[in-house]
mmCIF file of C-alpha atoms in Angstrom:
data_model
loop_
_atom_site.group_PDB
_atom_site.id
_atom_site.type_symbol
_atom_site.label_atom_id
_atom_site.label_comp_id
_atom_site.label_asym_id
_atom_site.label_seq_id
_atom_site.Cartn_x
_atom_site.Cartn_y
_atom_site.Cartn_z
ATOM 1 C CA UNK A 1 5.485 86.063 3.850
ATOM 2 C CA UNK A 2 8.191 88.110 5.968
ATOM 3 C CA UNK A 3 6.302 89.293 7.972
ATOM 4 C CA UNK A 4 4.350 86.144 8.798
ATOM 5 C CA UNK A 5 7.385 84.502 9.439
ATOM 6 C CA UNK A 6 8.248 86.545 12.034
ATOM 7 C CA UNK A 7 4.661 86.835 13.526
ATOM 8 C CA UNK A 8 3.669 85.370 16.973
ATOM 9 C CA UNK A 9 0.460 83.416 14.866
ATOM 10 C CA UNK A 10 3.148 82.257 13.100
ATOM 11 C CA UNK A 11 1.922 78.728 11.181
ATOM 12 C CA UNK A 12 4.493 76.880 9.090
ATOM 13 C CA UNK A 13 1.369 74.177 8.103
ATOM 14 C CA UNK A 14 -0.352 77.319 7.119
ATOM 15 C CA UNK A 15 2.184 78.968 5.275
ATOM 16 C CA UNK A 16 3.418 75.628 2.912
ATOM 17 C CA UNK A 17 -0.408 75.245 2.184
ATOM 18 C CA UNK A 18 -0.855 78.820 1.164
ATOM 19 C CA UNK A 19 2.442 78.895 -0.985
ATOM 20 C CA UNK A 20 1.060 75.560 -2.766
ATOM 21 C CA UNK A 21 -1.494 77.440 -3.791
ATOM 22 C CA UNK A 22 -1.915 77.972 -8.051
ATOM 23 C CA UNK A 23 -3.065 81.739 -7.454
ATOM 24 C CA UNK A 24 0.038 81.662 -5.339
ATOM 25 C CA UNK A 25 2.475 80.569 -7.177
ATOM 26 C CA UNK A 26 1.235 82.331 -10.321
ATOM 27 C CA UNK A 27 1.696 85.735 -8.010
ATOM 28 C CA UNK A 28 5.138 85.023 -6.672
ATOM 29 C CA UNK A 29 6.596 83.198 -9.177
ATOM 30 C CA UNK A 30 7.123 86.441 -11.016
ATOM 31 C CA UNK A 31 9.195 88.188 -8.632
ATOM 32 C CA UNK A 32 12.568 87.115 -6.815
ATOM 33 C CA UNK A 33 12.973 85.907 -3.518
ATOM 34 C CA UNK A 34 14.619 89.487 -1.577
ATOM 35 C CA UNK A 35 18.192 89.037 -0.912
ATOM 36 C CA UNK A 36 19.690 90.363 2.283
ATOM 37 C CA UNK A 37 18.999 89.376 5.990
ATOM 38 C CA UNK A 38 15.281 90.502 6.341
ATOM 39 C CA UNK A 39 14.128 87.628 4.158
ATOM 40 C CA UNK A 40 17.276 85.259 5.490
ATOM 41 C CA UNK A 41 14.148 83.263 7.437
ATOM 42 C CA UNK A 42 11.624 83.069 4.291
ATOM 43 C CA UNK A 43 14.976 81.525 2.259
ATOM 44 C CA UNK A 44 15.556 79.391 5.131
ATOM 45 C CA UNK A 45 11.941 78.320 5.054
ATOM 46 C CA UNK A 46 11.676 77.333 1.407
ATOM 47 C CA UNK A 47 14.305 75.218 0.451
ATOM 48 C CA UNK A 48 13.432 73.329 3.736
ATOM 49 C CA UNK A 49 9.564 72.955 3.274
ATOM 50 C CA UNK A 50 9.590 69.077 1.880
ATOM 51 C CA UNK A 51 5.704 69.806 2.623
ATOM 52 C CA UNK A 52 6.080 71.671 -0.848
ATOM 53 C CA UNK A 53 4.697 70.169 -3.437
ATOM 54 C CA UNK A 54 7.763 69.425 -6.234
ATOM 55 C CA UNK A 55 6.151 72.174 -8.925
ATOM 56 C CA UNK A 56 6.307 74.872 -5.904
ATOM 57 C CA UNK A 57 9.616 74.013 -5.208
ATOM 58 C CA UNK A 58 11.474 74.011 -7.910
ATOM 59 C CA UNK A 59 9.721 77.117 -8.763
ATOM 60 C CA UNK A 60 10.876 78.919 -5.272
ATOM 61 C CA UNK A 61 13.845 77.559 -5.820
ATOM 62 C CA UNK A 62 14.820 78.934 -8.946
ATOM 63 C CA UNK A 63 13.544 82.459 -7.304
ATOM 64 C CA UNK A 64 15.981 82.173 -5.117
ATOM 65 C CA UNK A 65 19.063 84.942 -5.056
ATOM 66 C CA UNK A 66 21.872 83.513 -4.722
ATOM 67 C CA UNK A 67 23.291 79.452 -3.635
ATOM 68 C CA UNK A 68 22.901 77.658 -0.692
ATOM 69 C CA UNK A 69 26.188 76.515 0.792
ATOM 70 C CA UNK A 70 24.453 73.435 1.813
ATOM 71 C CA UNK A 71 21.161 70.972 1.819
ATOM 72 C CA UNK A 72 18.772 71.252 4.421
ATOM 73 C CA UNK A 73 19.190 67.972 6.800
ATOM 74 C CA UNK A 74 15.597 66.833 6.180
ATOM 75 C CA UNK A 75 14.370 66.923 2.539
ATOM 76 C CA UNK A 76 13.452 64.032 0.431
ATOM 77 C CA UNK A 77 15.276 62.600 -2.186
ATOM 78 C CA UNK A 78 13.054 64.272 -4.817
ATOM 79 C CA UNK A 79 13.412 67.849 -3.456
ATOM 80 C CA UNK A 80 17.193 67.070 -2.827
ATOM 81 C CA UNK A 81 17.033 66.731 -6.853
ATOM 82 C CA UNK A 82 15.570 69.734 -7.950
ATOM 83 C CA UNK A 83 18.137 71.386 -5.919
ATOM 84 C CA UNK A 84 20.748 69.967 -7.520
ATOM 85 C CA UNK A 85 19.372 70.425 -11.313
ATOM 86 C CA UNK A 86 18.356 74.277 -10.346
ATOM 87 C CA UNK A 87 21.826 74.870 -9.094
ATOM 88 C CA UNK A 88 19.907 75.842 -5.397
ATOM 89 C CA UNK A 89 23.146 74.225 -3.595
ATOM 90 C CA UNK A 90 26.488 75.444 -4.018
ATOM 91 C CA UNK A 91 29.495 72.277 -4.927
ATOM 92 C CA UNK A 92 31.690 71.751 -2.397
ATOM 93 C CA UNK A 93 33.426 68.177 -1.130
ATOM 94 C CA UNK A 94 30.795 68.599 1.740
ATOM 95 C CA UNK A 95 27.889 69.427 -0.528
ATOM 96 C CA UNK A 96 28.587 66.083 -2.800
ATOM 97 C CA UNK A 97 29.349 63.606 0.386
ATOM 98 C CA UNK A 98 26.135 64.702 1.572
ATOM 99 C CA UNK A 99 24.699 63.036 -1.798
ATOM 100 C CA UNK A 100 26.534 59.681 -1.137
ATOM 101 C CA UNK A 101 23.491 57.504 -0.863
ATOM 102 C CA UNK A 102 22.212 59.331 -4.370
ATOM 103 C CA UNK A 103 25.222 58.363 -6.679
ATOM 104 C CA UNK A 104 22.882 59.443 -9.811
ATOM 105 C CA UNK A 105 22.606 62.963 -7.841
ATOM 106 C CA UNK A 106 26.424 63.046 -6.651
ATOM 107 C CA UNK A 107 27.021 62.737 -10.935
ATOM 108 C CA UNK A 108 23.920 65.389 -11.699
ATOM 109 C CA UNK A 109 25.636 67.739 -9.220
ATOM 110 C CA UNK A 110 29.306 67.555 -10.498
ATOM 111 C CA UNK A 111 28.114 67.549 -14.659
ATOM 112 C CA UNK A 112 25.574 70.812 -13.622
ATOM 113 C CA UNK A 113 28.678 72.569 -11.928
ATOM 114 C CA UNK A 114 31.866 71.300 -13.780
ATOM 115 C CA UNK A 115 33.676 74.251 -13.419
ATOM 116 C CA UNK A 116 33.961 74.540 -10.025
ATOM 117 C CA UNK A 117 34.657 70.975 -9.493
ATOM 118 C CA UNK A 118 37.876 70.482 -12.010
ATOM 119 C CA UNK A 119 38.758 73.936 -10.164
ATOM 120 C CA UNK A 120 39.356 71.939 -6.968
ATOM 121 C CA UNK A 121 39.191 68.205 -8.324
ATOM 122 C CA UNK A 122 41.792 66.567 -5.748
ATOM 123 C CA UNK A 123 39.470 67.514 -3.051
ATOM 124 C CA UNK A 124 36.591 64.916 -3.985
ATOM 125 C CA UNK A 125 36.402 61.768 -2.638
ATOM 126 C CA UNK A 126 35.677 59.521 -6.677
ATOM 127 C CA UNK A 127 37.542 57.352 -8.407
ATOM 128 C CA UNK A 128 37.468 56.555 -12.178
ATOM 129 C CA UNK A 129 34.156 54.550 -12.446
ATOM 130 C CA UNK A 130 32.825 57.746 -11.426
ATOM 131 C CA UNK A 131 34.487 60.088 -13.897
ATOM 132 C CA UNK A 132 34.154 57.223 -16.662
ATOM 133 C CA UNK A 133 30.324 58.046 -15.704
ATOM 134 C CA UNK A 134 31.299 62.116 -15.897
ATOM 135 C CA UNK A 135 32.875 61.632 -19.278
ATOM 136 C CA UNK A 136 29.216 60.249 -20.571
ATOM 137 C CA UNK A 137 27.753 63.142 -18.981
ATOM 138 C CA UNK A 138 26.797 66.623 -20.657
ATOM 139 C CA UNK A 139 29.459 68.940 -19.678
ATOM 140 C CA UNK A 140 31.662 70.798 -22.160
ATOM 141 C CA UNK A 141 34.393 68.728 -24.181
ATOM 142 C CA UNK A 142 37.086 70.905 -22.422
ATOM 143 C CA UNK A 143 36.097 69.974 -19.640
ATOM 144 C CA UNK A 144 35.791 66.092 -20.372
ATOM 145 C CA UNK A 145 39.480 66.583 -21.148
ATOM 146 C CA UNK A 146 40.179 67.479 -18.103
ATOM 147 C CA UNK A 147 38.490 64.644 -16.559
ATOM 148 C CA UNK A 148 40.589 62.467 -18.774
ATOM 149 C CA UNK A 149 43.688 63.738 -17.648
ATOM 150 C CA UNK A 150 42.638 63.161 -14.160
ATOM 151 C CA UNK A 151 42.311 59.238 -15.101
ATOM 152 C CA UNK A 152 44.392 56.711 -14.438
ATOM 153 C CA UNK A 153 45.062 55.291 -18.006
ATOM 154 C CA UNK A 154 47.206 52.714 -17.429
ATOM 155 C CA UNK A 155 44.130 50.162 -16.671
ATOM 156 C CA UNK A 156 42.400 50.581 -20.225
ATOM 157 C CA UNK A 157 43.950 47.526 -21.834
ATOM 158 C CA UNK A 158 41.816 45.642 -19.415
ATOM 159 C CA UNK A 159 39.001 48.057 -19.630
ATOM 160 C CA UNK A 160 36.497 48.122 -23.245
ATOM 161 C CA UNK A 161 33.801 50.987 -21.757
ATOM 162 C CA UNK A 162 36.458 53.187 -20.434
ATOM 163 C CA UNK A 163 39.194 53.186 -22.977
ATOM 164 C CA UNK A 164 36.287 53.715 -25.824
ATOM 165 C CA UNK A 165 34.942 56.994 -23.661
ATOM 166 C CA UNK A 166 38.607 58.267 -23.768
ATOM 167 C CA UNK A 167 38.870 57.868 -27.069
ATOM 168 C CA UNK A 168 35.525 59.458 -28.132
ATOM 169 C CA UNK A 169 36.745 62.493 -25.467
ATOM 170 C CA UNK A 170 40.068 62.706 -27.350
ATOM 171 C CA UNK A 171 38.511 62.803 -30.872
ATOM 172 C CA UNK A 172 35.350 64.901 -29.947
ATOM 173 C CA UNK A 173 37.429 67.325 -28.732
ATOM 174 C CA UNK A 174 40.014 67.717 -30.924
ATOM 175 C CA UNK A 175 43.293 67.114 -28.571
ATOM 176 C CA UNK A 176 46.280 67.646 -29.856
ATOM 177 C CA UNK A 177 48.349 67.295 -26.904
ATOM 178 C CA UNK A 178 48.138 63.710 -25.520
ATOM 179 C CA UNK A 179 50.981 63.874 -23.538
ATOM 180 C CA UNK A 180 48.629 61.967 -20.391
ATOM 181 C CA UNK A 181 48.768 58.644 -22.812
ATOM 182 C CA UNK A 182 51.608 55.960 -23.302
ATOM 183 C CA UNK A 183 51.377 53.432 -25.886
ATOM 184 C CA UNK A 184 49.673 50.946 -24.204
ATOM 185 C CA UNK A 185 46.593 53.490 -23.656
ATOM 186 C CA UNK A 186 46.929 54.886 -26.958
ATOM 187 C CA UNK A 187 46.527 51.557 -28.261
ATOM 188 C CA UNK A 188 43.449 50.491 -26.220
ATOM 189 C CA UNK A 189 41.728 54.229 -27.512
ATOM 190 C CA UNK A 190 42.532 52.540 -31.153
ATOM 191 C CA UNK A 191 41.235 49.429 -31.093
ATOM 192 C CA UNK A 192 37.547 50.447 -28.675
ATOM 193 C CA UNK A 193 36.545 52.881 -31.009
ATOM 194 C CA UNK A 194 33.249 52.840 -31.409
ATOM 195 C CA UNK A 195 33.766 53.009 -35.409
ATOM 196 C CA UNK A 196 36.265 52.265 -37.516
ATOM 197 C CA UNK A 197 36.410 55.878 -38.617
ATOM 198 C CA UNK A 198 37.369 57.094 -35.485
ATOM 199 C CA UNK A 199 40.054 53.675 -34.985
ATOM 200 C CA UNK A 200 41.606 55.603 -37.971
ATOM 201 C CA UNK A 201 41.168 59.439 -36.467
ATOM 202 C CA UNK A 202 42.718 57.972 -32.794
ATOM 203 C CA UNK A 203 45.367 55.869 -34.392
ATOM 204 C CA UNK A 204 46.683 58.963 -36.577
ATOM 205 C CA UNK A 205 46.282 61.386 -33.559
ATOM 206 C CA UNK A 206 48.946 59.301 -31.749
ATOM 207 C CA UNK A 207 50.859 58.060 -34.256
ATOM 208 C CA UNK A 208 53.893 59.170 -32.353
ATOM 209 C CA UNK A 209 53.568 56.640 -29.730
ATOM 210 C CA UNK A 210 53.950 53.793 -31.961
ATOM 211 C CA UNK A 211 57.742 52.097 -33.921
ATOM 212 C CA UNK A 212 56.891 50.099 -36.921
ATOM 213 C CA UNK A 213 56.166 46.960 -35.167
ATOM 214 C CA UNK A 214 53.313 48.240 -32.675
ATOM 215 C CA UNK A 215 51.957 49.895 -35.724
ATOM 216 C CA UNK A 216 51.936 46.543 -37.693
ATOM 217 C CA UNK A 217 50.446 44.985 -34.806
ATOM 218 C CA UNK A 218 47.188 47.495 -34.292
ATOM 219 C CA UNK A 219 46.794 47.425 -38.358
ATOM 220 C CA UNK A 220 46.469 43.378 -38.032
ATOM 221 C CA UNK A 221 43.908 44.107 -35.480
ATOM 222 C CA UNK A 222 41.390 46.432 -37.152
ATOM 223 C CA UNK A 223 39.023 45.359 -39.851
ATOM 224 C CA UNK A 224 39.638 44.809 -43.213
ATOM 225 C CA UNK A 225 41.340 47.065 -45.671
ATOM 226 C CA UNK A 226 43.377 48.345 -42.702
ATOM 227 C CA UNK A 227 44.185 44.728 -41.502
ATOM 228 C CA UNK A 228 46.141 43.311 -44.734
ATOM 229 C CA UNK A 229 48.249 46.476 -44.270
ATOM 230 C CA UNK A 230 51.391 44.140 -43.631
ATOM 231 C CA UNK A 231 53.639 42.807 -45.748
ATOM 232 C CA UNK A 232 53.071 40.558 -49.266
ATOM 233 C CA UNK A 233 52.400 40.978 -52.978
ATOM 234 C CA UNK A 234 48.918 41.926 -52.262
ATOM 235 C CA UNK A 235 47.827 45.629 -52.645
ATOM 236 C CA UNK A 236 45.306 46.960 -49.539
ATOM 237 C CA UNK A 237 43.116 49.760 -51.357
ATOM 238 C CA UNK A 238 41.705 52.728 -48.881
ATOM 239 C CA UNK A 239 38.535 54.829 -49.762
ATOM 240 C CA UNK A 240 40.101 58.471 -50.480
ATOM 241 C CA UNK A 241 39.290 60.635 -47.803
ATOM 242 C CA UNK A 242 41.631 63.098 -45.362
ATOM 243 C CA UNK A 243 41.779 60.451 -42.728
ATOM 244 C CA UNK A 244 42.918 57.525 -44.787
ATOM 245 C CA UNK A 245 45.514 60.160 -46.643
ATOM 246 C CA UNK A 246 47.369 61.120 -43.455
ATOM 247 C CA UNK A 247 47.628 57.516 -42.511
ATOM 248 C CA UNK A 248 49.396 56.534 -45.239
ATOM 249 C CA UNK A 249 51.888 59.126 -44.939
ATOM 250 C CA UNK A 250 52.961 58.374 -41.622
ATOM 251 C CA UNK A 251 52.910 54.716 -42.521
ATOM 252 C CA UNK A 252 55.496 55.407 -45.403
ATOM 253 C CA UNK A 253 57.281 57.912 -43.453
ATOM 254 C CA UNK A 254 57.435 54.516 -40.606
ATOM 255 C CA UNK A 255 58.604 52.315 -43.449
ATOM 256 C CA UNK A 256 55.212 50.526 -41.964
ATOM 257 C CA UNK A 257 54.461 50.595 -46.456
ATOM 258 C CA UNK A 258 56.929 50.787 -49.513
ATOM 259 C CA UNK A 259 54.556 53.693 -50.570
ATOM 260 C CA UNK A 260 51.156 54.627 -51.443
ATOM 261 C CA UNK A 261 49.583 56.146 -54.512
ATOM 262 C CA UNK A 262 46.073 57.543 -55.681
ATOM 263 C CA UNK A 263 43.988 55.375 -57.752
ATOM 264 C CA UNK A 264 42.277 55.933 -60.584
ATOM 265 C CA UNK A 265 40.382 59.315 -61.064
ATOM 266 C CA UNK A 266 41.713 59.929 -57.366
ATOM 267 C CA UNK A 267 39.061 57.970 -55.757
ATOM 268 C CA UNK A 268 41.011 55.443 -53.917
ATOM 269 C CA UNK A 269 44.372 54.956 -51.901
ATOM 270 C CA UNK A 270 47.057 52.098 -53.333
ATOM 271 C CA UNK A 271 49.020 50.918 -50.559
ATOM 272 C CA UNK A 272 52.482 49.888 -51.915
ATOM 273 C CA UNK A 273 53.787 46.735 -49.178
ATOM 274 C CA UNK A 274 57.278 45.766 -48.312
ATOM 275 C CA UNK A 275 57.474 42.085 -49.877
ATOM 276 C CA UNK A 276 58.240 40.786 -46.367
#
């Protein structure tokens, strides 16, 4: 193929049709495109041939040495794809503008190389909606942290979808330092959680955020046992389990309870209430 390309007979028609070719592809497709400048013009060739059908491509493509620092001008949509799931296209800012009018792609590009983009974050032109999108994405948990504390999180009272993917970041990932929410946030994590075992895992996580009151007022707000946590003659009873046990510490240590105590044969929590 070198030397062809560099042939006076030279037949770019020709050439796509012959590297279509099954027998073809089943003969280069076990060796790697050459590196260095002699085969510069056969890389240059292949990830610009949209005449390629996709199968071809994405197997040159995956041949080839090293990244492209950009997208060929020209290529369909499909092709443009395959580049960006086959990691053919180094991510720059340039490289993901030049997606704009594929905002599935632009997300596809920054999930398949998260690394380099939280390396250099500021430089992108997205706002939340898009890294609300990244946080649904596939890339690591640490790095779905990061993309958290790139957020704005002052907005999630107002905002169900977003404040519940924070939340399932925060618990999926274990945080322990939530310095990037307030109260407010912390709150809005609490009370979107997708289940009421993780309202209790997000609610003991930041704990710290909350006086007495606010803690009073999320209880009233989650579903019962948790919600006649308040103040009466009545006594809430908790399932036993870890979660349940550190929340009733902190909520005596709050004076949020009088005091707790197991049930019988240790199988419950008895929450103790201040009469009023």
């Amino acid at each position: 193929c070198i030397a062809f390309l560099a042939s006076e007979t030279f037949d770019a028609e020709g050439l796509t049709i012959y590297l279509n070719q099954s027998a073809t592809l089943d003969t280069l497709g076990r060796q790697p495109v050459p590196d260095g400048d002699a085969a510069s013009e056969l890389r240059k060739f292949l990830i610009e041939d949209d005449g390629l059908d996709e199968d071809a491509y994405r197997t040159y493509v995956n041949l080839l040495p090293k990244q492209f620092r950009k997208f060929p001008e020209n290529i369909s949509e499909p092709k443009l794809r395959i580049l960006v799931e086959n990691r053919g296209v180094s991510l720059s800012p340039e490289t993901f503008d030049r997606l704009e009018p594929y905002p599935d792609l632009q997300l596809l590009f920054v999930a398949n190389q998260a690394d380099v983009y939280l390396a250099n974050a500021g430089s992108y032109s997205v706002d939340d909606d898009f890294r609300e999108r990244l946080l649904g994405s596939n890339i690591a948990g640490e790095h779905k942290l990061a993309v958290v504390r790139s957020m704005d999180l002052s907005t999630l009272s107002g905002m169900p979808s977003r404040a519940r993917a924070v939340g399932e970041t925060i618990q999926a990932t274990g945080a322990e330092d939530i310095s990037m929410l307030d109260a407010a946030a912390a709150r809005a994590i609490i009370l979107n959680g997708s289940t009421l075992a993780a309202q209790i895992a997000l609610f003991n996580t930041s704990q710290a955020l909350f006086d007495r009151d606010a803690a009073r007022e999320i209880l009233s707000r989650l579903p019962r046992p948790f919600s006649e946590i308040s103040t009466g003659h009545h006594i809430p009873i908790l399932e036993m389990n870890d979660q349940n046990l550190n929340l009733a510490r902190w909520l005596k240590a709050k004076d949020v309870i009088s005091s707790w105590s197991e049930g019988w044969f240790g199988g419950s929590i008895r929450i103790n209430l201040f009469r009023r």
